[in-house]
Structure formats: structure tokens, C-alpha cells
Amino acid sequence: MIWLSFLRRIAIAEIAVMLLIAIAAGAPALAQQNDVDLRCSAKSNSVKCDVRLWEPKAVTALNADISGSKLVVSAITPFPYASNLRSTILFLVDSRNSSERKATIDNQRALIKSLIEKAKSHHDIGIASFASGLKILAPVGAKKEVLLDGAAKLQPNGQASELIRAVLDGVAMLEKAPAGRKALIVLSDGNLKDTAYKLEDAIVAARKADVIIFGLAYAEKEGEKPPLQNLYRLARETHGPYREAKISSKKLPDDIVNNFFDYLDNGGQISIDTADFHGPHSLKIALTTDAPTPMVQAVDVILPDAPPSHPPQQAQSQPQQPPLPQLTPQPAPLSGWAAAEAWLLDNPLLSWTLAAVFVLLAGALAWFASGHLKTNGKNTRDENPAAIVGWLEFLDAEGRRIPLRAQAIRLGRGAENDITFTNDTVSTYHAALHWQRDGGFMITDLNSSNSTLVNNQEIKQRTLSSGDVIELGEVRMRLVLNQEAKGEMST
């Protein structure tokens, strides 16, 4: 009967966990308004917040409170409020070739050149184009002359417009930049030719990397406007501006052209005096602009604990106190876990019933796992050899092989990569492999520190063949394509 008692205790523990989850779920959600970004950090006696409005506006008043108690708020120190803060910007131009897009590319080239001329000293700018793959025309942080030369190289080329893949690669480049604010400027018609990616993938990646996306939309005809909604989502769901160019002139509205950098650099830093508050609190911040109502946002902060108070000094002589009466010790109150267990032990019928339910659920899960997740002890995806389109063979003493599938694969030391390395010569986000429709992989260097080599040649982007040797820093691998899978996918 020992095992029955053990199962009963497991059921009791499971119910206690469910009760705690239910209590936690009852906590109120944090309310936010989608018109201002706040990034706050608690200091010893204050909270400092980076403030950026989605649409640049003058802030005429600032207010903050905790539980209705008003706090002292400093004026905004404009961005960049520290000498080491930078704004990193990558222009990403859809260069898909067609007879109608030459005028569009010409206008986009002129726009980028004019913005380069307006850039300030804290702006690090780069230029890339995309059609069937990302092409770096000027690296992020390049000098003005290099940027202007890169803009001049913008030309219609390529047939497919793989927008989401290009956005993911652009976000990966910006994610590594040590910048206070980051923006990906997407100039496109919004057409999605990607089959391996979803719009949500790009939005999630941009949010995780704190990258704002500018959606600058160019439709060639009125009937081609529906895909522009893709750019609208990319922009609004990453808190960036969205503007449409006129079809006739290919010109964007004046507000985005004249105030372009203000959409990234507006706002700055504020300091809020919180010396009288300690522990977790909800900090409410209100910004007054020319809008009809203030912009209000609540931020959860954990303020430092109060310093310990000094105990009062003991008097030199104390009057003798009469002896205290002997008290019968009382049991300490039970904690939440112990109370739950005691209650269930006091109700044996209910606890046995719950134990039986737990056993049934465990059996059902075991049946489902054995029958649906695995076959003969191997992952079911591996049962189909055609699902593997190739391998990376390590050219070292171990000779390991990593299977590859028809998808985008990011390589580097960072834990977020699809294939990770421990060698220090490999960058956090070093390179990316992209499966091509005609079968085979294209490799793109993600602005790595030690570069990417293919067959001893440094590359930025290259289509790979079976047998090619790839070098990421000191790591050497050979690509071997699964010819059987490639043949099946091409038919």
C-alpha cells in the first residue's frame, strides 16, 4: 500500500499547485495604451524611463503617481541623453524587377540619399536590398561616402520578393548593434512570396530585438494596394510609422520625409522620485501633448527595499522584571502547502478520488505520448528520410553530422540560433542558411566578426553546392545535400 500513499501525496501536491495557479491567475492584468513606449529601470531613490512616442509630438506636461500619490518628475532629457547612445538604421529596399518599378526605385534612391544628408552624428546607417535574398549595399555604420555609393547601386533585379525572409535577416543584423534605438526601414509593395515564413515570425523577432519597423509602402496600381496591409501590420505591431507613396508621383507624404529621424529619436529620458516607496508597485505615467487626452501607461517596477533602521540603544540599567508565566506552546499556523495537505488528509474519501483521477490522467498521457509522439523510440519526423534535405559534416576528429531541413537555419553562439557553437571565434549570430525553391541552400553572413568563408573565399552571400566547405571562424563544415530528397521536392 506504500505506492498508493505515494500517489495520494502526488495528487495532493498537484491540487495545491492548481490552487496556487488559480490564485495567481486572478491578479489584474497590466493596462497599457498603444501610443507611447516606456522602458523603465529602478535606481536607489528614483525610476529612470526612456520615453518614445509612436508619432513625434511635443510633450507639454508629465505626471506620475503610485496608488494615487503624486511623484516628482523631471523634464525630458532629449535623446540621445548619453554620449554613448546611438540610433541604428537599416534601409531595406524591395528591388524586385519589373517594367513598372524603375520609377519607384529611382524615387526610393533619391529619398535615401536625401536622408543620408540629414543624418546626425549619432546615426549609424546601412543599406540593403532584397528580391530572392538579402544583399548588403552599405554596411551599418559606414561613412557617408560609402552610404551614398551604396544608394547609387540600387537597381531593379531579381524576380521573387521574399519580404519576410529579408525582414528576419535585417532584424538579426540590428539585434547585434549596441544601440539605444533601432529601426528597420522597409520600402516595398508588401507582396509576400515567402512560403517558409509567416508575418508573425517577423513581428515577434522585431519585438524581441527592440527593433522598430517603418512601413513605407509603394503600390504601382490602385488594384495592388491590398498587400500594403502587410507593411501596415509590420509597422504598427512594432510601434513604427506607416506611410503610403502616391501612385502617380511615387512620393511619400511630407511629414515622414521632413521629420523622418524624429520618429525614432523623439522623447528622451525622465527621472521620477520614488524615495518614499519600496518593493513592487504599479507606476502610472501620463504625458500631455496636443492630443485631446493624455497618453497614460502603467509600468510594473520593483523598488529597492528601505534601509534597515537602527535598534534603539539599551539603557544602562534596567529594572528587574518579574518572571514571565510559563505558557503552553501552541502549534505554528500551517503554510499554504501544509494546510492543503492537512485538509486533504482530513477528507480521505475526496483525496482517494483525486488520486484515482490523477492515475487515470497519468495513464492517458503515457498512452498518448507512446502512441502519438514516438514510434520505435525515434522522433516521427526522422522516420521520413526525405524530410532531411542535407547534412552539415564537421571536419574535425569527431566528424559529427547535423541533419538539415527545408527551412531557414541560423548559426552562431547565441542560444536562440537553430545550430549553436561553443567556439569563441563564432559570432553570436554568425550566418544563416536559406532553402531555395530549386533545391539547395543559400548562405548569408550576418555581419559576423570573423567573416564567413566558402571554399576558402570570404562571402557575404552565396548559393551552396553539395561538397562546399563552410568556415565560421575556426569551425569547418562540409555541406552534403540529400539528392533523393532534392529530387522529390523538385518534382
CSV table of C-alpha atoms in Angstrom, one decimal:
chain,number,residue,atom,x,y,z
A,1,MET,CA,0.0,0.0,0.0
A,2,ILE,CA,3.0,2.3,0.1
A,3,TRP,CA,2.7,3.1,-3.6
A,4,LEU,CA,-1.0,4.1,-3.1
A,5,SER,CA,0.0,6.5,-0.3
A,6,PHE,CA,2.7,7.9,-2.6
A,7,LEU,CA,0.1,8.5,-5.4
A,8,ARG,CA,-2.2,10.1,-2.9
A,9,ARG,CA,0.5,12.6,-1.9
A,10,ILE,CA,1.3,13.4,-5.5
A,11,ALA,CA,-2.4,14.2,-6.1
A,12,ILE,CA,-2.4,16.4,-3.1
A,13,ALA,CA,0.7,18.3,-4.4
A,14,GLU,CA,-0.9,18.6,-7.9
A,15,ILE,CA,-4.1,20.1,-6.4
A,16,ALA,CA,-2.0,22.6,-4.3
A,17,VAL,CA,-0.2,23.7,-7.5
A,18,MET,CA,-3.6,24.1,-9.3
A,19,LEU,CA,-4.9,26.2,-6.4
A,20,LEU,CA,-1.8,28.5,-6.5
A,21,ILE,CA,-2.1,28.9,-10.3
A,22,ALA,CA,-5.8,29.8,-9.9
A,23,ILE,CA,-4.9,32.5,-7.3
A,24,ALA,CA,-2.2,33.9,-9.5
A,25,ALA,CA,-4.5,34.0,-12.5
A,26,GLY,CA,-6.8,36.2,-10.6
A,27,ALA,CA,-4.3,39.0,-10.5
A,28,PRO,CA,-5.3,42.1,-12.6
A,29,ALA,CA,-3.5,42.5,-16.0
A,30,LEU,CA,-1.3,45.4,-16.7
A,31,ALA,CA,-3.2,48.1,-18.7
A,32,GLN,CA,-1.3,49.9,-21.5
A,33,GLN,CA,-2.2,52.4,-24.2
A,34,ASN,CA,-0.6,51.9,-27.6
A,35,ASP,CA,0.8,55.3,-28.3
A,36,VAL,CA,4.0,55.6,-26.2
A,37,ASP,CA,6.9,53.2,-25.4
A,38,LEU,CA,8.3,53.3,-21.9
A,39,ARG,CA,11.4,51.4,-20.8
A,40,CYS,CA,12.0,51.9,-17.1
A,41,SER,CA,14.6,50.8,-14.5
A,42,ALA,CA,14.6,51.4,-10.8
A,43,LYS,CA,17.5,53.0,-9.1
A,44,SER,CA,18.2,53.7,-5.4
A,45,ASN,CA,15.8,56.6,-4.9
A,46,SER,CA,14.3,57.0,-8.4
A,47,VAL,CA,13.0,55.4,-11.6
A,48,LYS,CA,14.5,56.4,-14.9
A,49,CYS,CA,12.4,55.8,-18.0
A,50,ASP,CA,13.3,56.0,-21.7
A,51,VAL,CA,10.2,57.6,-23.4
A,52,ARG,CA,9.4,57.4,-27.2
A,53,LEU,CA,6.1,58.4,-28.8
A,54,TRP,CA,4.9,56.5,-31.8
A,55,GLU,CA,4.2,59.7,-33.6
A,56,PRO,CA,6.6,62.6,-32.7
A,57,LYS,CA,4.8,65.3,-30.6
A,58,ALA,CA,5.8,67.9,-28.1
A,59,VAL,CA,5.2,66.8,-24.5
A,60,THR,CA,3.8,69.8,-22.6
A,61,ALA,CA,3.4,68.1,-19.2
A,62,LEU,CA,4.5,65.0,-17.3
A,63,ASN,CA,2.8,63.4,-14.3
A,64,ALA,CA,3.4,60.2,-12.4
A,65,ASP,CA,1.9,58.5,-9.3
A,66,ILE,CA,1.9,55.3,-7.3
A,67,SER,CA,-1.5,54.3,-5.9
A,68,GLY,CA,-2.7,57.9,-6.3
A,69,SER,CA,0.3,59.5,-4.6
A,70,LYS,CA,1.8,62.1,-6.9
A,71,LEU,CA,5.5,61.9,-7.6
A,72,VAL,CA,8.1,64.5,-8.7
A,73,VAL,CA,9.0,64.0,-12.4
A,74,SER,CA,12.0,65.7,-14.1
A,75,ALA,CA,11.7,67.3,-17.5
A,76,ILE,CA,12.6,65.1,-20.5
A,77,THR,CA,16.3,65.0,-21.4
A,78,PRO,CA,16.2,64.7,-25.2
A,79,PHE,CA,17.6,61.5,-26.9
A,80,PRO,CA,20.5,60.8,-27.1
A,81,TYR,CA,20.8,61.6,-23.4
A,82,ALA,CA,24.2,59.9,-23.0
A,83,SER,CA,27.3,60.3,-25.1
A,84,ASN,CA,27.4,56.5,-25.9
A,85,LEU,CA,23.8,56.2,-27.1
A,86,ARG,CA,23.3,55.5,-30.9
A,87,SER,CA,20.4,55.2,-33.3
A,88,THR,CA,21.0,52.3,-35.7
A,89,ILE,CA,19.0,52.4,-39.0
A,90,LEU,CA,18.9,49.8,-41.8
A,91,PHE,CA,17.2,50.7,-45.1
A,92,LEU,CA,15.7,47.6,-46.7
A,93,VAL,CA,14.6,48.1,-50.3
A,94,ASP,CA,12.5,45.7,-52.4
A,95,SER,CA,14.4,45.5,-55.6
A,96,ARG,CA,12.2,43.1,-57.4
A,97,ASN,CA,12.5,43.8,-61.2
A,98,SER,CA,9.6,44.7,-63.4
A,99,SER,CA,8.9,47.2,-66.2
A,100,GLU,CA,6.9,49.3,-63.8
A,101,ARG,CA,9.3,49.5,-60.9
A,102,LYS,CA,12.1,51.6,-62.3
A,103,ALA,CA,10.5,54.9,-61.4
A,104,THR,CA,9.8,53.6,-57.9
A,105,ILE,CA,13.4,52.5,-57.4
A,106,ASP,CA,14.6,55.9,-58.7
A,107,ASN,CA,12.4,57.8,-56.1
A,108,GLN,CA,13.5,55.5,-53.3
A,109,ARG,CA,17.2,56.0,-54.2
A,110,ALA,CA,16.7,59.8,-54.1
A,111,LEU,CA,14.8,59.6,-50.8
A,112,ILE,CA,17.6,57.6,-49.1
A,113,LYS,CA,20.3,59.9,-50.4
A,114,SER,CA,18.4,62.9,-49.0
A,115,LEU,CA,18.0,61.3,-45.6
A,116,ILE,CA,21.7,60.3,-45.5
A,117,GLU,CA,22.5,64.0,-46.0
A,118,LYS,CA,20.2,64.9,-43.0
A,119,ALA,CA,21.7,62.2,-40.6
A,120,LYS,CA,23.3,63.3,-37.4
A,121,SER,CA,26.5,62.1,-35.7
A,122,HIS,CA,24.7,59.5,-33.5
A,123,HIS,CA,23.0,57.8,-36.5
A,124,ASP,CA,24.6,54.6,-37.8
A,125,ILE,CA,23.0,53.8,-41.2
A,126,GLY,CA,23.2,50.8,-43.5
A,127,ILE,CA,21.5,49.9,-46.9
A,128,ALA,CA,20.4,46.6,-48.2
A,129,SER,CA,18.2,45.4,-51.0
A,130,PHE,CA,16.2,42.2,-51.4
A,131,ALA,CA,14.4,40.2,-54.0
A,132,SER,CA,15.3,36.5,-53.7
A,133,GLY,CA,17.8,37.2,-51.0
A,134,LEU,CA,19.3,40.0,-48.9
A,135,LYS,CA,22.1,42.0,-50.5
A,136,ILE,CA,24.2,44.4,-48.4
A,137,LEU,CA,24.9,47.6,-50.4
A,138,ALA,CA,26.5,49.5,-47.5
A,139,PRO,CA,27.2,48.0,-44.0
A,140,VAL,CA,25.6,49.6,-40.9
A,141,GLY,CA,27.8,52.3,-39.6
A,142,ALA,CA,29.5,53.0,-42.9
A,143,LYS,CA,30.8,56.5,-43.7
A,144,LYS,CA,28.7,59.0,-45.6
A,145,GLU,CA,30.6,58.4,-48.9
A,146,VAL,CA,30.1,54.6,-48.7
A,147,LEU,CA,26.4,55.1,-47.9
A,148,LEU,CA,25.8,57.4,-50.9
A,149,ASP,CA,27.7,55.0,-53.2
A,150,GLY,CA,25.5,52.1,-51.8
A,151,ALA,CA,22.3,54.1,-52.5
A,152,ALA,CA,23.5,54.7,-56.1
A,153,LYS,CA,23.8,50.9,-56.6
A,154,LEU,CA,20.1,50.4,-56.0
A,155,GLN,CA,18.7,48.9,-59.2
A,156,PRO,CA,15.7,46.6,-60.0
A,157,ASN,CA,16.9,43.0,-60.0
A,158,GLY,CA,15.5,39.6,-59.2
A,159,GLN,CA,12.1,38.1,-59.7
A,160,ALA,CA,10.8,36.9,-56.3
A,161,SER,CA,10.1,39.3,-53.4
A,162,GLU,CA,10.8,37.3,-50.2
A,163,LEU,CA,9.8,40.1,-47.8
A,164,ILE,CA,9.5,38.2,-44.5
A,165,ARG,CA,12.9,36.4,-45.0
A,166,ALA,CA,14.5,39.8,-45.7
A,167,VAL,CA,12.9,41.4,-42.6
A,168,LEU,CA,14.1,38.5,-40.4
A,169,ASP,CA,17.7,38.8,-41.7
A,170,GLY,CA,17.6,42.6,-41.3
A,171,VAL,CA,16.3,42.3,-37.7
A,172,ALA,CA,19.1,39.7,-37.0
A,173,MET,CA,21.7,42.3,-38.1
A,174,LEU,CA,20.2,45.1,-36.0
A,175,GLU,CA,19.8,42.9,-32.9
A,176,LYS,CA,23.6,42.7,-32.5
A,177,ALA,CA,24.0,46.5,-32.7
A,178,PRO,CA,24.9,48.2,-29.4
A,179,ALA,CA,22.3,51.0,-29.9
A,180,GLY,CA,19.8,52.7,-27.7
A,181,ARG,CA,17.2,52.7,-30.5
A,182,LYS,CA,17.0,50.6,-33.7
A,183,ALA,CA,14.9,50.9,-36.8
A,184,LEU,CA,14.4,48.8,-39.9
A,185,ILE,CA,13.1,50.9,-42.8
A,186,VAL,CA,11.2,48.7,-45.3
A,187,LEU,CA,10.4,50.1,-48.7
A,188,SER,CA,8.2,47.6,-50.5
A,189,ASP,CA,4.8,46.9,-52.2
A,190,GLY,CA,4.0,44.4,-49.4
A,191,ASN,CA,3.8,41.3,-51.6
A,192,LEU,CA,4.7,38.1,-49.8
A,193,LYS,CA,6.3,35.4,-51.9
A,194,ASP,CA,7.7,33.5,-48.9
A,195,THR,CA,6.4,30.0,-48.2
A,196,ALA,CA,8.6,29.1,-45.3
A,197,TYR,CA,7.8,32.1,-43.1
A,198,LYS,CA,4.8,34.0,-41.6
A,199,LEU,CA,4.2,37.7,-41.0
A,200,GLU,CA,4.0,36.9,-37.2
A,201,ASP,CA,7.6,35.5,-37.3
A,202,ALA,CA,9.0,38.9,-38.3
A,203,ILE,CA,6.8,40.8,-35.8
A,204,VAL,CA,7.9,38.5,-32.9
A,205,ALA,CA,11.6,38.7,-33.9
A,206,ALA,CA,11.5,42.5,-34.2
A,207,ARG,CA,9.8,42.9,-30.8
A,208,LYS,CA,12.3,40.6,-29.1
A,209,ALA,CA,15.2,42.6,-30.6
A,210,ASP,CA,13.6,46.0,-29.8
A,211,VAL,CA,13.5,46.9,-33.5
A,212,ILE,CA,11.0,49.4,-34.8
A,213,ILE,CA,9.8,48.8,-38.4
A,214,PHE,CA,9.0,51.7,-40.7
A,215,GLY,CA,6.5,50.6,-43.3
A,216,LEU,CA,7.0,52.8,-46.4
A,217,ALA,CA,4.5,51.4,-49.0
A,218,TYR,CA,4.8,51.7,-52.7
A,219,ALA,CA,1.9,50.3,-54.9
A,220,GLU,CA,2.2,50.5,-58.7
A,221,LYS,CA,-1.5,50.5,-59.3
A,222,GLU,CA,-4.7,51.0,-57.3
A,223,GLY,CA,-5.5,47.3,-57.7
A,224,GLU,CA,-2.2,46.4,-56.0
A,225,LYS,CA,-3.0,48.1,-52.7
A,226,PRO,CA,-4.3,45.1,-50.6
A,227,PRO,CA,-0.8,43.7,-50.0
A,228,LEU,CA,0.2,47.0,-48.4
A,229,GLN,CA,-1.7,45.8,-45.3
A,230,ASN,CA,1.3,43.5,-44.6
A,231,LEU,CA,3.6,46.6,-44.2
A,232,TYR,CA,0.9,48.2,-42.1
A,233,ARG,CA,1.0,45.3,-39.6
A,234,LEU,CA,4.8,45.1,-39.6
A,235,ALA,CA,4.9,48.8,-38.7
A,236,ARG,CA,2.1,49.2,-36.2
A,237,GLU,CA,2.7,46.0,-34.3
A,238,THR,CA,6.4,47.1,-33.8
A,239,HIS,CA,5.3,50.7,-32.9
A,240,GLY,CA,6.7,52.3,-36.1
A,241,PRO,CA,5.1,54.7,-38.7
A,242,TYR,CA,3.3,53.6,-41.8
A,243,ARG,CA,3.0,55.8,-44.9
A,244,GLU,CA,1.9,55.2,-48.5
A,245,ALA,CA,3.5,56.8,-51.5
A,246,LYS,CA,1.3,58.4,-54.2
A,247,ILE,CA,0.9,56.1,-57.1
A,248,SER,CA,1.4,58.8,-59.7
A,249,SER,CA,4.4,60.6,-58.3
A,250,LYS,CA,6.0,57.8,-56.1
A,251,LYS,CA,6.4,60.4,-53.4
A,252,LEU,CA,5.8,59.8,-49.7
A,253,PRO,CA,3.9,62.4,-47.5
A,254,ASP,CA,5.9,65.4,-46.4
A,255,ASP,CA,5.5,64.6,-42.7
A,256,ILE,CA,7.5,61.4,-42.9
A,257,VAL,CA,10.2,62.9,-45.2
A,258,ASN,CA,10.7,66.1,-43.3
A,259,ASN,CA,10.5,64.5,-39.8
A,260,PHE,CA,12.0,61.1,-40.6
A,261,PHE,CA,14.5,60.9,-37.8
A,262,ASP,CA,12.1,62.3,-35.2
A,263,TYR,CA,10.0,59.1,-35.4
A,264,LEU,CA,13.0,57.2,-34.0
A,265,ASP,CA,14.7,59.9,-31.9
A,266,ASN,CA,11.8,61.7,-30.3
A,267,GLY,CA,11.3,61.8,-26.5
A,268,GLY,CA,14.2,61.0,-24.2
A,269,GLN,CA,14.8,60.2,-20.6
A,270,ILE,CA,12.8,61.2,-17.5
A,271,SER,CA,13.6,60.7,-13.8
A,272,ILE,CA,10.9,60.0,-11.2
A,273,ASP,CA,11.5,60.5,-7.4
A,274,THR,CA,10.4,57.2,-5.7
A,275,ALA,CA,12.4,57.6,-2.4
A,276,ASP,CA,9.3,57.1,-0.3
A,277,PHE,CA,8.3,53.8,-1.9
A,278,HIS,CA,9.8,50.3,-1.7
A,279,GLY,CA,9.0,46.9,-3.1
A,280,PRO,CA,6.8,46.1,-6.1
A,281,HIS,CA,4.5,48.8,-7.3
A,282,SER,CA,2.5,49.8,-10.4
A,283,LEU,CA,3.9,53.2,-11.6
A,284,LYS,CA,1.4,55.2,-13.7
A,285,ILE,CA,2.9,57.8,-16.1
A,286,ALA,CA,0.8,60.4,-18.0
A,287,LEU,CA,2.2,62.5,-20.9
A,288,THR,CA,0.2,65.6,-22.1
A,289,THR,CA,0.6,66.6,-25.7
A,290,ASP,CA,-1.7,68.3,-28.2
A,291,ALA,CA,-3.9,65.2,-28.3
A,292,PRO,CA,-7.3,65.5,-26.7
A,293,THR,CA,-6.4,63.2,-23.8
A,294,PRO,CA,-3.1,62.4,-22.1
A,295,MET,CA,-1.1,59.3,-23.0
A,296,VAL,CA,-1.2,57.1,-20.0
A,297,GLN,CA,0.7,53.9,-19.3
A,298,ALA,CA,1.2,51.7,-16.3
A,299,VAL,CA,4.6,50.1,-15.6
A,300,ASP,CA,5.3,47.4,-13.0
A,301,VAL,CA,8.5,48.3,-11.1
A,302,ILE,CA,10.3,46.7,-8.1
A,303,LEU,CA,11.8,49.5,-6.0
A,304,PRO,CA,14.8,48.8,-3.6
A,305,ASP,CA,13.9,47.9,0.0
A,306,ALA,CA,14.1,50.5,2.7
A,307,PRO,CA,17.5,50.6,4.6
A,308,PRO,CA,17.3,48.8,7.9
A,309,SER,CA,16.5,51.1,10.9
A,310,HIS,CA,19.0,51.1,13.8
A,311,PRO,CA,17.6,49.5,17.0
A,312,PRO,CA,17.2,51.8,20.0
A,313,GLN,CA,20.2,51.9,22.4
A,314,GLN,CA,19.7,49.8,25.5
A,315,ALA,CA,19.6,51.8,28.8
A,316,GLN,CA,22.5,51.3,31.1
A,317,SER,CA,20.3,50.0,33.9
A,318,GLN,CA,17.1,48.1,33.6
A,319,PRO,CA,14.6,47.5,36.4
A,320,GLN,CA,14.3,43.8,37.3
A,321,GLN,CA,11.3,42.3,35.6
A,322,PRO,CA,9.2,39.7,37.4
A,323,PRO,CA,9.5,36.2,35.8
A,324,LEU,CA,7.1,35.5,32.9
A,325,PRO,CA,4.5,32.9,33.5
A,326,GLN,CA,5.0,29.6,31.7
A,327,LEU,CA,2.9,29.3,28.5
A,328,THR,CA,1.8,26.2,26.8
A,329,PRO,CA,3.4,26.1,23.3
A,330,GLN,CA,0.9,26.5,20.5
A,331,PRO,CA,1.4,24.9,17.1
A,332,ALA,CA,2.5,27.3,14.4
A,333,PRO,CA,0.0,28.1,11.7
A,334,LEU,CA,0.3,25.8,8.7
A,335,SER,CA,1.8,27.2,5.5
A,336,GLY,CA,-0.3,27.1,2.2
A,337,TRP,CA,1.2,23.8,1.1
A,338,ALA,CA,0.9,22.1,4.6
A,339,ALA,CA,-2.6,23.5,5.0
A,340,ALA,CA,-3.7,22.0,1.7
A,341,GLU,CA,-2.2,18.6,2.6
A,342,ALA,CA,-3.8,18.6,6.0
A,343,TRP,CA,-7.2,19.5,4.6
A,344,LEU,CA,-7.0,16.6,2.1
A,345,LEU,CA,-5.8,14.2,4.8
A,346,ASP,CA,-8.8,15.1,6.9
A,347,ASN,CA,-11.0,14.2,3.9
A,348,PRO,CA,-9.8,10.7,2.9
A,349,LEU,CA,-12.7,9.9,0.5
A,350,LEU,CA,-12.0,13.0,-1.6
A,351,SER,CA,-8.3,12.6,-1.6
A,352,TRP,CA,-8.6,8.9,-2.7
A,353,THR,CA,-10.9,10.0,-5.5
A,354,LEU,CA,-8.5,12.7,-6.6
A,355,ALA,CA,-5.6,10.2,-6.5
A,356,ALA,CA,-7.5,7.8,-8.8
A,357,VAL,CA,-8.2,10.7,-11.2
A,358,PHE,CA,-4.5,11.6,-11.2
A,359,VAL,CA,-3.6,8.0,-12.0
A,360,LEU,CA,-6.0,7.9,-14.9
A,361,LEU,CA,-4.7,11.2,-16.3
A,362,ALA,CA,-1.1,10.0,-16.0
A,363,GLY,CA,-2.0,6.8,-17.8
A,364,ALA,CA,-3.8,8.7,-20.6
A,365,LEU,CA,-0.8,11.0,-21.0
A,366,ALA,CA,1.6,8.0,-21.1
A,367,TRP,CA,-0.6,6.3,-23.8
A,368,PHE,CA,-0.8,9.5,-25.8
A,369,ALA,CA,3.0,10.0,-25.6
A,370,SER,CA,3.8,6.4,-26.5
A,371,GLY,CA,1.3,6.2,-29.4
A,372,HIS,CA,1.5,9.7,-30.9
A,373,LEU,CA,4.8,11.3,-30.2
A,374,LYS,CA,7.3,8.4,-30.8
A,375,THR,CA,7.5,5.4,-33.0
A,376,ASN,CA,10.1,2.7,-32.1
A,377,GLY,CA,11.8,5.2,-29.8
A,378,LYS,CA,12.6,7.8,-32.5
A,379,ASN,CA,11.1,11.1,-33.5
A,380,THR,CA,8.5,10.6,-36.2
A,381,ARG,CA,10.0,13.4,-38.3
A,382,ASP,CA,13.1,11.3,-38.6
A,383,GLU,CA,11.1,8.3,-40.0
A,384,ASN,CA,10.9,10.1,-43.3
A,385,PRO,CA,14.4,10.4,-44.8
A,386,ALA,CA,13.1,12.8,-47.5
A,387,ALA,CA,12.3,15.3,-44.7
A,388,ILE,CA,16.1,15.7,-44.4
A,389,VAL,CA,17.4,17.7,-47.3
A,390,GLY,CA,21.1,17.6,-46.3
A,391,TRP,CA,23.7,17.5,-43.6
A,392,LEU,CA,26.5,19.6,-42.2
A,393,GLU,CA,29.5,17.4,-41.6
A,394,PHE,CA,32.1,18.8,-39.1
A,395,LEU,CA,35.6,18.4,-40.4
A,396,ASP,CA,37.2,17.6,-37.0
A,397,ALA,CA,38.2,14.4,-35.2
A,398,GLU,CA,34.6,13.7,-34.2
A,399,GLY,CA,33.1,14.0,-37.7
A,400,ARG,CA,29.6,14.8,-36.4
A,401,ARG,CA,26.7,15.2,-38.9
A,402,ILE,CA,23.8,17.6,-38.3
A,403,PRO,CA,20.6,17.0,-40.4
A,404,LEU,CA,19.2,20.0,-42.3
A,405,ARG,CA,15.6,20.5,-43.4
A,406,ALA,CA,14.0,22.8,-46.0
A,407,GLN,CA,13.8,25.9,-43.8
A,408,ALA,CA,15.7,28.9,-42.6
A,409,ILE,CA,18.6,27.9,-40.3
A,410,ARG,CA,20.5,30.5,-38.2
A,411,LEU,CA,24.0,29.6,-37.0
A,412,GLY,CA,26.0,31.1,-34.1
A,413,ARG,CA,27.0,31.0,-30.5
A,414,GLY,CA,23.7,32.5,-29.2
A,415,ALA,CA,21.2,30.2,-27.6
A,416,GLU,CA,18.4,31.5,-29.9
A,417,ASN,CA,20.2,30.0,-33.0
A,418,ASP,CA,19.0,26.9,-34.7
A,419,ILE,CA,22.5,25.4,-34.6
A,420,THR,CA,24.7,26.7,-31.8
A,421,PHE,CA,28.5,26.6,-31.4
A,422,THR,CA,30.8,26.9,-28.3
A,423,ASN,CA,33.9,28.1,-30.2
A,424,ASP,CA,34.7,31.7,-29.3
A,425,THR,CA,35.6,32.6,-32.9
A,426,VAL,CA,32.0,32.1,-34.0
A,427,SER,CA,29.8,35.2,-33.6
A,428,THR,CA,26.6,35.3,-31.6
A,429,TYR,CA,24.6,35.4,-34.8
A,430,HIS,CA,27.2,34.4,-37.5
A,431,ALA,CA,25.4,33.2,-40.6
A,432,ALA,CA,22.1,31.9,-41.9
A,433,LEU,CA,21.2,29.1,-44.3
A,434,HIS,CA,18.1,29.5,-46.6
A,435,TRP,CA,16.5,26.7,-48.5
A,436,GLN,CA,15.9,27.6,-52.2
A,437,ARG,CA,12.9,26.6,-54.2
A,438,ASP,CA,15.0,24.9,-56.9
A,439,GLY,CA,16.6,22.8,-54.2
A,440,GLY,CA,19.8,23.7,-52.3
A,441,PHE,CA,20.9,26.2,-49.7
A,442,MET,CA,22.0,29.9,-49.9
A,443,ILE,CA,24.3,31.1,-47.1
A,444,THR,CA,24.3,34.7,-45.8
A,445,ASP,CA,26.9,36.2,-43.5
A,446,LEU,CA,25.1,38.2,-40.7
A,447,ASN,CA,27.8,40.8,-40.3
A,448,SER,CA,30.0,38.4,-38.3
A,449,SER,CA,33.3,39.4,-36.6
A,450,ASN,CA,35.4,36.7,-38.2
A,451,SER,CA,33.5,36.5,-41.5
A,452,THR,CA,32.1,33.5,-43.4
A,453,LEU,CA,34.2,31.5,-45.9
A,454,VAL,CA,33.1,29.1,-48.5
A,455,ASN,CA,35.8,27.1,-50.1
A,456,ASN,CA,38.4,29.4,-48.6
A,457,GLN,CA,36.7,32.6,-50.1
A,458,GLU,CA,35.2,35.2,-47.9
A,459,ILE,CA,31.5,35.8,-48.8
A,460,LYS,CA,28.5,37.9,-47.9
A,461,GLN,CA,26.0,35.7,-49.7
A,462,ARG,CA,26.4,32.7,-51.9
A,463,THR,CA,24.4,29.7,-53.3
A,464,LEU,CA,25.9,26.5,-52.0
A,465,SER,CA,26.6,23.2,-53.8
A,466,SER,CA,27.0,19.7,-52.3
A,467,GLY,CA,30.5,19.3,-51.0
A,468,ASP,CA,31.2,23.0,-50.4
A,469,VAL,CA,33.3,23.7,-47.2
A,470,ILE,CA,31.9,26.3,-44.9
A,471,GLU,CA,34.1,28.1,-42.3
A,472,LEU,CA,32.7,30.1,-39.4
A,473,GLY,CA,35.8,31.4,-37.6
A,474,GLU,CA,37.7,28.2,-36.7
A,475,VAL,CA,34.8,25.8,-37.3
A,476,ARG,CA,34.9,24.0,-40.6
A,477,MET,CA,32.0,22.0,-42.0
A,478,ARG,CA,31.1,20.4,-45.3
A,479,LEU,CA,27.6,20.7,-46.8
A,480,VAL,CA,26.2,17.4,-48.1
A,481,LEU,CA,22.8,17.5,-49.9
A,482,ASN,CA,20.4,14.7,-49.9
A,483,GLN,CA,19.9,14.1,-53.6
A,484,GLU,CA,17.0,11.8,-53.1
A,485,ALA,CA,15.1,14.5,-51.1
A,486,LYS,CA,16.1,17.2,-53.5
A,487,GLY,CA,14.7,15.2,-56.5
A,488,GLU,CA,11.4,14.5,-54.7
A,489,MET,CA,10.9,18.2,-53.8
A,490,SER,CA,11.6,19.4,-57.3
A,491,THR,CA,9.0,17.1,-58.9
